[in-house]
Short mmCIF file of C-alpha atoms and ligand atoms in Angstrom, two decimals:
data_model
loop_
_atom_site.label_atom_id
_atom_site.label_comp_id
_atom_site.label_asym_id
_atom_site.label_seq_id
_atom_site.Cartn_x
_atom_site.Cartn_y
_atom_site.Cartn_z
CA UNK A 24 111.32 160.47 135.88
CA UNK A 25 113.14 159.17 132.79
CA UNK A 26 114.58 162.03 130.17
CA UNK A 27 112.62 162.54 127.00
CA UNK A 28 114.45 160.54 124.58
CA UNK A 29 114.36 157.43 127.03
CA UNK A 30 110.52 158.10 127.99
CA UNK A 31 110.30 157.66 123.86
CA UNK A 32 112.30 154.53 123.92
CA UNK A 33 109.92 153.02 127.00
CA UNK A 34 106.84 154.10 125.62
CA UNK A 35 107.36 151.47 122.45
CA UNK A 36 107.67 148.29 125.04
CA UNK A 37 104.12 147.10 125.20
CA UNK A 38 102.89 145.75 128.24
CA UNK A 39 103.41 142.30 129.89
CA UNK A 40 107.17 142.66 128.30
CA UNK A 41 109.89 140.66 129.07
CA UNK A 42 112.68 143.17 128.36
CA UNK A 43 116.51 142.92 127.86
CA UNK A 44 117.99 146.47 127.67
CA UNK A 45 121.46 145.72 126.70
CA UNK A 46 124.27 148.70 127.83
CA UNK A 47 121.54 149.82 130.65
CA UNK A 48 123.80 151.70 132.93
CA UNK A 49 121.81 152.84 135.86
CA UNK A 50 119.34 150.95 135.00
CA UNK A 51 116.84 154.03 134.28
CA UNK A 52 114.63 152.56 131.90
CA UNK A 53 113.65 148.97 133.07
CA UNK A 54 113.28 150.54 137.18
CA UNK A 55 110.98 152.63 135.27
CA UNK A 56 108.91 150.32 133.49
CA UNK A 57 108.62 148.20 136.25
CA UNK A 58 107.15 150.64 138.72
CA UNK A 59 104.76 151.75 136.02
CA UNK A 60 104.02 148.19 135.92
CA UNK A 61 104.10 147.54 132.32
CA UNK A 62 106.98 145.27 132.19
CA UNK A 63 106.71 141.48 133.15
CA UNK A 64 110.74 140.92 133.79
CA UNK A 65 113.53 142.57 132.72
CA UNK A 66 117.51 141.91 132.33
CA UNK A 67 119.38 145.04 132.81
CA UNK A 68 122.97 143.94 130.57
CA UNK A 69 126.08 145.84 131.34
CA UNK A 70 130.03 144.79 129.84
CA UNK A 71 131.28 147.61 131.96
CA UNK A 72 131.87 147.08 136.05
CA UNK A 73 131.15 150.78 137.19
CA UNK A 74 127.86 150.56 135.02
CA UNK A 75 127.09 147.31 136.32
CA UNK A 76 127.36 148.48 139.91
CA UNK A 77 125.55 151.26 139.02
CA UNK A 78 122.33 149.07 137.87
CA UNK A 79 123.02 146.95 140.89
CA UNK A 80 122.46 149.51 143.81
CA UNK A 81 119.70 151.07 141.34
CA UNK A 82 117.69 147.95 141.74
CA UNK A 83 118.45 147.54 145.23
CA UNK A 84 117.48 150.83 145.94
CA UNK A 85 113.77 150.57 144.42
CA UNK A 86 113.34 146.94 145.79
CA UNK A 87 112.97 146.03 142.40
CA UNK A 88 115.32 142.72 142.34
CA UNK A 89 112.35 140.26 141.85
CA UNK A 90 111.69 141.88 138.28
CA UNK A 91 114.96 143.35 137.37
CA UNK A 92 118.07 141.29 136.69
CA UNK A 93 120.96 142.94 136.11
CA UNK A 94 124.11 140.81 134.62
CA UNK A 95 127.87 141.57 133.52
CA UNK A 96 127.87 140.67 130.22
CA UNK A 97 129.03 141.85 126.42
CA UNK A 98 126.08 142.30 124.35
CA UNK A 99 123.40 140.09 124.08
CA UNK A 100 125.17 137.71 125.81
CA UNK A 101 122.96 138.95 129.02
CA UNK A 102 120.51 137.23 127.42
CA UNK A 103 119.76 133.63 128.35
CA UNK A 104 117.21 131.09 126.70
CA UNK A 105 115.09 130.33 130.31
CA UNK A 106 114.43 134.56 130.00
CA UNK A 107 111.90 134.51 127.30
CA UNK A 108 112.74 137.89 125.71
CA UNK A 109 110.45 139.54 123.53
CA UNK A 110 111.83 142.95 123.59
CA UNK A 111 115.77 144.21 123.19
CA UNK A 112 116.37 147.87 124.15
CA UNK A 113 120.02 149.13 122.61
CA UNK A 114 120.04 152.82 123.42
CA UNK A 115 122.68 155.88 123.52
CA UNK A 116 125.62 154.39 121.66
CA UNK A 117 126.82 154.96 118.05
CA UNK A 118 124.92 152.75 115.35
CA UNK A 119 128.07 150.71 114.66
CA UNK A 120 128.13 149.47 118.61
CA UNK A 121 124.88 148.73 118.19
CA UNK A 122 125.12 146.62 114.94
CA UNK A 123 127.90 144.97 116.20
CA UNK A 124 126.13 143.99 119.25
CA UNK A 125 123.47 142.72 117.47
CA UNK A 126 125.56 140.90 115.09
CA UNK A 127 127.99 139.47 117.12
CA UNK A 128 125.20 138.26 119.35
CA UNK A 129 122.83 136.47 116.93
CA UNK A 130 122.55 132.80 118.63
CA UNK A 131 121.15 135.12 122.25
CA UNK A 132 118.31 135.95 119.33
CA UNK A 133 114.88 133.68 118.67
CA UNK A 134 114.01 136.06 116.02
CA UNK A 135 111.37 137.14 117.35
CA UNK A 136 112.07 139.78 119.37
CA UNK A 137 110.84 143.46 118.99
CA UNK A 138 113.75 145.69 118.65
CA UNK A 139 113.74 149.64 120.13
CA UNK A 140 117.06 151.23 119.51
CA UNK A 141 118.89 154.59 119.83
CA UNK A 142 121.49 155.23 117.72
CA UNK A 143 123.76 158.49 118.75
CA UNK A 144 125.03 158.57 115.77
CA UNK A 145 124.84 156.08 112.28
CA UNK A 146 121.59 154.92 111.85
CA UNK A 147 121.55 153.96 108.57
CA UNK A 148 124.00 151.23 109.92
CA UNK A 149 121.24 150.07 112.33
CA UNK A 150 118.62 150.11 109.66
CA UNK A 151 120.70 148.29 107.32
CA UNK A 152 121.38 145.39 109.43
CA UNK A 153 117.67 145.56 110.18
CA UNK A 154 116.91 144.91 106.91
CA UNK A 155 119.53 142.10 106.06
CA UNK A 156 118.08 140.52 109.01
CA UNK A 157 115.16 139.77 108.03
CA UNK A 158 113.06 143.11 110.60
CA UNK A 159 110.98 145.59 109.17
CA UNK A 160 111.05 148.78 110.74
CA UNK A 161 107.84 149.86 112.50
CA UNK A 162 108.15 153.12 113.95
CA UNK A 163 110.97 155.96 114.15
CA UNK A 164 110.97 158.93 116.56
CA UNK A 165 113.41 161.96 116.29
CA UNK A 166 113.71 164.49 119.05
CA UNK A 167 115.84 167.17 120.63
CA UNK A 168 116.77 167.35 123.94
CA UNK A 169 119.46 169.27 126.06
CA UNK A 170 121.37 170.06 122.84
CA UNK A 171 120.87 166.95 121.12
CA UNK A 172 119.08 165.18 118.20
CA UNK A 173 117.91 161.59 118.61
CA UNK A 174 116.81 159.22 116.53
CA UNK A 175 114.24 155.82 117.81
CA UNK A 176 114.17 153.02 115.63
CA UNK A 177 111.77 150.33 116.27
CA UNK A 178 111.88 147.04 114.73
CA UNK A 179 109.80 143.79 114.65
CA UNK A 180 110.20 140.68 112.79
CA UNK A 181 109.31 141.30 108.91
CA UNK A 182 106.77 139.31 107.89
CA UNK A 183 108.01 139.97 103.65
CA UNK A 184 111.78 141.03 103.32
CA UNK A 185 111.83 144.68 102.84
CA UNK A 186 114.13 146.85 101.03
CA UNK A 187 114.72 150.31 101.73
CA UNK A 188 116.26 153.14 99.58
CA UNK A 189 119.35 154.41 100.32
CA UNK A 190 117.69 157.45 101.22
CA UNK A 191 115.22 155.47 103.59
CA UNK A 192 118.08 153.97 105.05
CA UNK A 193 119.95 157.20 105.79
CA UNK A 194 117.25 159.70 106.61
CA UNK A 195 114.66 156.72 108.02
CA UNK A 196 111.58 155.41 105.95
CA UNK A 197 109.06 156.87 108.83
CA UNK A 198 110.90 159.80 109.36
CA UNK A 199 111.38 161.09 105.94
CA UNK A 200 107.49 161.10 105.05
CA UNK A 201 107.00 162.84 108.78
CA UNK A 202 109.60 165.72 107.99
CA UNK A 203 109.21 166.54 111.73
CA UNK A 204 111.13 170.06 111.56
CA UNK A 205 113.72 168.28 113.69
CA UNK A 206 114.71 165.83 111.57
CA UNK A 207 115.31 169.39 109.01
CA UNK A 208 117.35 170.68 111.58
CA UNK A 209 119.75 167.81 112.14
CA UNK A 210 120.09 167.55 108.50
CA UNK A 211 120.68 171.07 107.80
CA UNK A 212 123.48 171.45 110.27
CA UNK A 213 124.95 168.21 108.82
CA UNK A 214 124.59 169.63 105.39
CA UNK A 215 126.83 172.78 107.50
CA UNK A 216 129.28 170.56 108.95
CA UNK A 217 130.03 168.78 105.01
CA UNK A 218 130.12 172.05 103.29
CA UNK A 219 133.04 173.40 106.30
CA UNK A 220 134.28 170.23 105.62
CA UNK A 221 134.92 170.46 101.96
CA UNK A 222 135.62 173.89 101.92
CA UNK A 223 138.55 173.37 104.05
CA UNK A 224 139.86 170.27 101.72
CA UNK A 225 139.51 172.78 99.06
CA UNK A 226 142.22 174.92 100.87
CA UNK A 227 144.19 172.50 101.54
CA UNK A 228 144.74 172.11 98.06
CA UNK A 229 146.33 168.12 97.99
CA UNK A 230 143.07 166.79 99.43
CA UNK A 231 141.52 164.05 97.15
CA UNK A 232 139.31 164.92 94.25
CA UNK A 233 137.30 161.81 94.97
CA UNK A 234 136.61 162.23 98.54
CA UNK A 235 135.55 166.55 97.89
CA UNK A 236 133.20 165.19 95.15
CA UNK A 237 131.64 162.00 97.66
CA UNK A 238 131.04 165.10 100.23
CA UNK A 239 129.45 167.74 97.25
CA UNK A 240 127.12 164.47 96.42
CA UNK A 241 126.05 164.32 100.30
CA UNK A 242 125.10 167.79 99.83
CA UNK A 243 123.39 167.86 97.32
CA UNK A 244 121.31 164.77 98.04
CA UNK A 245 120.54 166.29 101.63
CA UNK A 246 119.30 169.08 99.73
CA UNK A 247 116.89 167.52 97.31
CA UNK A 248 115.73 164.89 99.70
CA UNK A 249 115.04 166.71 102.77
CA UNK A 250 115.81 170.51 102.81
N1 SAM B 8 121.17 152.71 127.73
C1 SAM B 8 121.37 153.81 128.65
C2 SAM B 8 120.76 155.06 128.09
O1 SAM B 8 120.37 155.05 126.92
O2 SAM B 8 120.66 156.06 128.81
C3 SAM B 8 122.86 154.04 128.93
C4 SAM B 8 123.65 154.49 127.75
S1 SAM B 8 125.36 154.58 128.11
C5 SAM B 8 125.82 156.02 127.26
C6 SAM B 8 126.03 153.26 127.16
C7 SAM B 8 126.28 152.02 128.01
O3 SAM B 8 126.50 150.90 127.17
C8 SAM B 8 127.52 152.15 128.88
O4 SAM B 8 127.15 151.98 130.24
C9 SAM B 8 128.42 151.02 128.40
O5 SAM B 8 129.13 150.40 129.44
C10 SAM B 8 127.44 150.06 127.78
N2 SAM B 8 127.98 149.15 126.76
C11 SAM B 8 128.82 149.46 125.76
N3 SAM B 8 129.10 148.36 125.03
C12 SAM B 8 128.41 147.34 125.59
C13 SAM B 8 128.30 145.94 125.31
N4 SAM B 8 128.96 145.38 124.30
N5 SAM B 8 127.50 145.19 126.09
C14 SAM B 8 126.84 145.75 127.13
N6 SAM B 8 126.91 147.05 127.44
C15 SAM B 8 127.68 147.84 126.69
#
């Protein structure tokens, strides 16, 4: 039984995939695809040995090592040519990780590979590599669970280079013409967060100008765009 936000990662792999989730841990989502049967083979990547081990016994366990590979590995170097990949899975790190994984990691990519990621936190990172590199964002999920706000972002291959807004790329193309009540939540309590923020620069009375006025401008354009 996988958690919500990783049931809404699994439920964008489409069926006869040959999956790489890259920073997999236990292993939770590709065990689970595979018993549901919907994925053809999956690499389960891990950098870290505890993680690794983790995945290991995990696949073990559910007698699942004919389908499930797991490998000790930065990035997307887990990724070999002979795999076939069609689908990368990055999920439950900050945006930068992920971009950096995906950047760093370029010649482990055909191109052609469907991309579901989870941002904690900085998606408009992940969306703006997305769109320098040539991927069009097809879907985007936002959901709250056991205290926290995610955010899916799924990507395929663009067929036309696409350019977002900068408010596309910070509040998500999909997501800002769903206005799930979520996504006004997480934005609200941001907007919270900036305006503690700058009132406490304000007090401190030698904070920069600049950097008060950047934050009042974040504000303001949380207000008009979403709230
Ligand atoms: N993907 C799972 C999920 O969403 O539930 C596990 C997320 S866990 C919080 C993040 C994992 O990413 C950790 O196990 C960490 O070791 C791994 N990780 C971090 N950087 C990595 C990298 N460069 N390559 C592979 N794995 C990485």
């Amino acid at each position: 039984h996988l958690s919500n936000r990783l049931q809404t990662v699994a439920d964008f792999v489409k069926p006869g995939a040959r999956l790489a989730d890259i920073g997999s841990d236990h292993a939770y989502l590709p065990v689970h695809l595979a018993k549901q049967g919907v994925i053809k083979t999956a690499i389960a990547g891990e950098v870290v040995k505890g993680p690794y081990h983790n995945a290991v016994s995990e696949i073990d366990g559910e007698q699942l090592t004919d389908v499930i590979t797991a490998r000790l590995a930065d990035g997307l170097a887990a990724i070999q040519p002979d795999d076939q990949i069609d689908t990368i899975v990055i999920a439950g790190m900050g945006g930068t990780l992920i971009t950096n994984i995906l950047e760093s990691g370029k010649a482990h990519l055909t191109h052609h590979e469907r991309l579901i990621l989870q941002p904690n936190v900085g998606e408009d990172h992940v969306r703006r590599w997305l769109q320098d590199n040539h991927y069009q964002i097809v879907a985007e999920r936002i959901l709250a669970e056991d205290g926290h706000i995610y955010e899916i972002i799924v990507a395929d291959p663009a067929e036309h280079a696409v350019k977002y807004s900068v408010a596309e790329l910070k509040f998500g193309p999909f997501l800002l013409q769903e206005k799930n009540p979520v996504l006004t939540t997480k934005w609200r309590s941001e907007q919270a967060r900036l305006q503690q923020v700058i009132q406490t620069m304000k007090q401190a009375k030698n904070a920069p100008e600049a950097k008060i006025q950047e934050f009042e401008r974040e504000c303001q354009q949380i207000q008009e765009v979403i709230l």
